[in-house]
């Protein structure tokens, strides 16, 4: 599901110095490098693709770690930024510089981490490590020669951003006499996703389940813990697929029986996904495979809209 983020690899070289950051050795070039950073940030935040591209050398380039995705030349760079900055969810930028090495009077190499945030305060930042080459031109101005995305370096909350983009909101499902209502969102800390699920049947007591999603930094995987109000609990690992998520679950029922299952969530657009459960075992007994169609709930009508309808 994820693809190399060329936007991040490109903007990473922009914010070279925060006021407290210095090169590894004292140098008179810091003001010029800082000016390049400030110009880039201004141009990017103003969504001025031409101004961003002008900060690159004529033959400047942007690439991922293996150089499989390459944007080369100022014209291509401007076209790239024009498309990305025109997007409704174009991010804001912050950079954590780890080192700047001057290789000569007109050449510098920088390593650091780029953090970018999508619009909306509820969305956590995601991060990418990078390396960049900068060169001073004949007029004495520093320019970006190349930038390379070295890979994801997102902290815990950012690692959940893709899952949050898929699941956040209210969902519902009706299958025979089973009704399933779900709601997912960020918890108060902004570091975890939380969920509430209510399953109701005509001939059974409603079952309420809570869920909590976190990032397992040791295993580099999203983990989810669920607890139902009858005493059952489970842990699941979530892995992104091309069009959704693969989930492996193990747990214990309220009666103390071991349970496990393989599950997939397949998304068709932003408002519909199919949940499928296979290899479902309870106390060693295999249960039938199952599939549910789950849709996003329509938002409640606003009070002013209701008022207007009533008065018309």
XYZ file of C-alpha atoms in Angstrom:
312
model
C 0.000 0.000 0.000
C 2.843 2.346 0.717
C 4.929 3.903 -2.037
C 8.186 5.923 -1.877
C 7.364 9.463 -0.792
C 9.308 11.595 -3.242
C 7.734 14.702 -1.802
C 9.382 14.019 1.523
C 12.764 13.176 0.026
C 12.719 16.437 -1.859
C 11.640 18.774 0.904
C 13.906 17.111 3.438
C 16.936 19.025 2.287
C 15.188 22.346 2.582
C 15.211 23.145 6.294
C 18.953 22.814 6.762
C 19.428 24.735 9.954
C 17.328 25.627 12.895
C 18.875 28.545 14.836
C 20.714 26.224 17.238
C 22.107 23.892 14.573
C 25.664 24.280 13.344
C 27.870 22.467 10.887
C 30.301 19.880 12.232
C 33.096 22.449 11.867
C 32.765 26.259 12.264
C 32.144 27.885 8.896
C 31.138 31.187 7.361
C 28.746 29.322 5.068
C 26.039 28.825 7.718
C 24.141 32.057 6.856
C 23.924 31.069 3.192
C 22.773 27.560 4.001
C 20.229 28.911 6.461
C 18.908 31.341 3.826
C 18.352 28.473 1.410
C 16.369 26.695 4.112
C 14.241 29.729 4.879
C 13.522 30.337 1.191
C 12.476 26.738 0.709
C 10.133 26.740 3.695
C 8.479 29.958 2.564
C 8.040 28.725 -1.002
C 6.737 25.338 0.060
C 4.244 26.656 2.614
C 2.996 29.211 0.095
C 2.567 26.323 -2.377
C 4.759 28.090 -4.932
C 6.128 25.258 -7.072
C 8.162 27.573 -9.301
C 9.892 29.138 -6.299
C 10.650 25.707 -4.835
C 12.119 24.455 -8.124
C 14.267 27.586 -8.423
C 16.136 26.499 -5.290
C 17.397 23.405 -7.125
C 20.310 23.465 -9.551
C 19.392 23.225 -13.221
C 20.212 19.496 -13.196
C 19.038 18.861 -9.622
C 17.326 15.598 -8.778
C 15.084 13.877 -6.253
C 15.195 10.110 -5.715
C 14.408 7.251 -3.373
C 17.039 4.994 -1.793
C 17.482 2.733 -4.850
C 17.015 5.550 -7.375
C 14.091 3.622 -8.849
C 11.901 6.730 -8.669
C 13.870 9.647 -10.065
C 12.802 13.217 -10.773
C 15.564 14.934 -12.720
C 15.963 18.538 -13.799
C 14.350 21.743 -12.654
C 11.471 21.466 -15.134
C 10.439 18.025 -13.848
C 10.907 19.143 -10.258
C 8.592 22.111 -10.767
C 5.967 19.874 -12.379
C 6.251 17.450 -9.466
C 5.737 20.171 -6.867
C 2.949 21.809 -8.848
C 1.007 18.543 -8.659
C 1.786 17.735 -5.039
C 1.294 21.222 -3.625
C -2.036 21.571 -5.417
C -3.376 18.552 -3.514
C -5.910 19.246 -0.796
C -3.795 17.324 1.750
C -0.415 18.921 0.953
C 1.644 18.693 4.173
C 3.564 21.195 6.255
C 7.264 20.639 6.857
C 9.666 20.408 9.810
C 13.219 19.063 9.676
C 15.499 17.547 12.325
C 19.099 17.988 11.124
C 21.547 15.370 12.382
C 24.734 16.467 10.619
C 26.065 18.865 7.971
C 29.505 18.179 6.472
C 31.342 20.705 4.326
C 33.384 18.843 1.714
C 34.879 22.009 0.328
C 34.182 25.739 -0.062
C 31.177 25.064 -2.315
C 29.916 21.568 -1.464
C 28.009 20.258 1.560
C 26.290 17.009 2.583
C 23.431 16.937 5.064
C 21.772 14.033 6.895
C 18.578 14.322 8.882
C 14.918 13.462 9.310
C 11.974 15.168 7.649
C 8.680 15.358 9.529
C 5.524 16.281 7.648
C 1.947 16.724 8.802
C -1.299 16.601 6.874
C -3.944 19.278 7.361
C -5.959 18.825 10.526
C -4.683 18.830 14.070
C -5.807 15.245 14.674
C -3.388 13.790 12.109
C 0.040 12.795 13.504
C 3.296 13.583 11.731
C 5.122 10.960 9.708
C 8.850 11.002 9.134
C 11.498 10.067 6.575
C 15.279 10.000 6.949
C 17.264 11.573 4.108
C 20.633 12.659 2.804
C 21.160 15.713 0.592
C 23.932 17.303 -1.459
C 24.137 21.120 -1.662
C 26.371 23.207 -3.897
C 27.189 26.901 -4.147
C 26.662 28.283 -7.649
C 28.755 30.863 -9.549
C 26.723 33.685 -8.017
C 27.576 32.486 -4.508
C 24.104 31.128 -3.650
C 23.621 27.623 -2.236
C 21.377 25.307 -4.281
C 20.020 21.786 -3.944
C 21.877 19.353 -6.177
C 20.235 16.130 -5.037
C 18.144 14.682 -2.244
C 17.585 11.030 -1.447
C 14.896 9.419 0.680
C 16.544 6.772 2.896
C 13.348 5.244 4.255
C 10.615 5.568 6.825
C 11.644 6.896 10.230
C 8.214 7.572 11.644
C 7.616 7.487 15.372
C 4.828 5.457 16.928
C 1.856 7.655 16.066
C 3.004 8.235 12.498
C 3.250 4.507 11.890
C -0.492 4.352 12.519
C -1.317 7.177 10.109
C -2.101 4.913 7.158
C -4.368 2.705 9.245
C -6.066 5.771 10.724
C -6.721 7.119 7.241
C -8.495 3.855 6.402
C -10.444 3.197 9.617
C -11.111 6.514 11.336
C -14.809 7.282 11.572
C -18.106 5.457 12.133
C -18.985 2.200 10.346
C -21.962 -0.160 10.251
C -22.898 -3.595 8.937
C -26.149 -5.544 8.700
C -25.931 -9.279 7.929
C -29.075 -11.302 8.608
C -30.042 -10.655 12.227
C -26.540 -9.386 13.082
C -25.924 -5.655 13.295
C -22.396 -4.385 13.866
C -21.603 -0.751 14.671
C -18.002 0.486 14.967
C -16.206 3.762 15.620
C -12.450 4.420 15.412
C -10.343 7.483 16.182
C -7.215 8.811 17.904
C -7.061 8.632 21.683
C -6.353 11.744 23.775
C -2.568 11.222 23.627
C -2.507 11.123 19.834
C -0.194 8.095 19.971
C -2.786 5.319 19.719
C -5.929 4.498 17.804
C -8.919 3.368 19.820
C -12.121 1.695 18.752
C -15.565 0.762 20.047
C -17.637 -2.069 18.543
C -21.184 -3.141 19.351
C -22.640 -6.388 17.996
C -26.387 -6.964 18.430
C -28.669 -9.878 17.561
C -32.371 -10.351 18.183
C -31.837 -13.461 20.311
C -28.635 -12.553 22.180
C -27.255 -10.035 24.626
C -25.429 -7.125 22.921
C -21.655 -7.596 22.914
C -19.488 -4.521 23.433
C -15.795 -4.648 22.473
C -13.060 -2.046 22.879
C -9.920 -1.948 20.736
C -6.572 -0.214 21.051
C -3.977 -0.002 18.263
C -0.294 0.722 18.885
C 3.089 0.447 17.186
C 5.354 -2.433 18.248
C 8.769 -0.832 17.771
C 10.675 -4.085 18.381
C 8.819 -6.116 15.745
C 8.020 -3.154 13.472
C 4.333 -4.017 13.232
C 0.972 -2.524 14.207
C -0.582 -4.458 17.084
C -4.176 -4.303 18.296
C -5.613 -5.438 21.618
C -9.350 -6.088 21.993
C -11.435 -6.760 25.107
C -15.126 -7.623 25.157
C -17.505 -7.078 28.071
C -17.982 -10.827 28.593
C -14.301 -11.314 29.445
C -12.790 -12.373 26.124
C -9.647 -10.737 24.766
C -7.332 -10.999 21.768
C -4.190 -9.572 20.202
C -3.791 -9.041 16.462
C -0.975 -7.964 14.145
C -2.006 -5.711 11.248
C -0.023 -5.636 7.986
C -0.814 -3.366 5.031
C -1.692 -5.025 1.722
C -2.202 -3.571 -1.758
C -5.850 -2.715 -1.096
C -6.358 -3.040 2.636
C -5.028 -4.957 5.634
C -4.094 -8.495 6.633
C -4.820 -9.330 10.273
C -3.596 -12.317 12.303
C -5.486 -12.748 15.583
C -4.949 -14.940 18.648
C -6.808 -14.757 21.936
C -8.991 -16.320 24.597
C -12.768 -16.473 24.826
C -14.698 -15.596 27.984
C -14.961 -19.362 28.632
C -11.182 -19.760 28.557
C -10.974 -21.364 25.111
C -8.083 -20.544 22.782
C -9.111 -18.829 19.551
C -7.303 -17.717 16.414
C -8.167 -16.429 12.952
C -6.775 -14.936 9.769
C -8.650 -11.863 8.569
C -8.507 -9.453 5.660
C -9.984 -5.990 5.205
C -10.380 -5.105 1.526
C -11.262 -1.476 0.828
C -13.264 -0.314 -2.166
C -13.000 3.439 -1.959
C -13.086 5.433 1.268
C -16.545 4.372 2.439
C -16.721 0.599 1.936
C -14.660 -2.416 2.918
C -15.157 -6.164 3.087
C -14.075 -8.108 6.155
C -13.281 -11.785 5.625
C -12.390 -14.316 8.324
C -10.666 -17.607 7.457
C -8.914 -20.362 9.418
C -11.099 -19.514 12.410
C -10.404 -21.890 15.291
C -11.995 -22.038 18.763
C -10.547 -24.654 21.114
C -9.157 -26.464 18.070
C -12.521 -26.608 16.284
C -12.676 -24.946 12.877
C -15.496 -22.462 12.320
C -16.968 -21.620 8.906
C -15.336 -18.837 6.901
C -17.214 -15.559 7.120
C -17.476 -12.347 5.096
C -19.134 -9.020 5.942
C -19.783 -5.872 3.913
C -19.097 -2.814 6.088
C -20.006 0.747 5.073
C -19.248 4.143 6.530
C -22.154 5.648 8.418
C -23.588 8.858 7.044
C -22.944 11.831 9.358
C -25.770 13.154 11.468
C -27.458 16.180 9.838
C -26.333 19.504 11.236
C -28.808 21.354 13.465
C -28.827 24.421 11.214
C -29.600 22.226 8.194
C -32.519 20.648 10.092
C -33.769 24.099 11.067
C -33.667 25.300 7.471
C -35.598 22.222 6.312
C -38.286 22.761 8.960
C -38.775 26.422 8.126
C -38.980 25.953 4.372
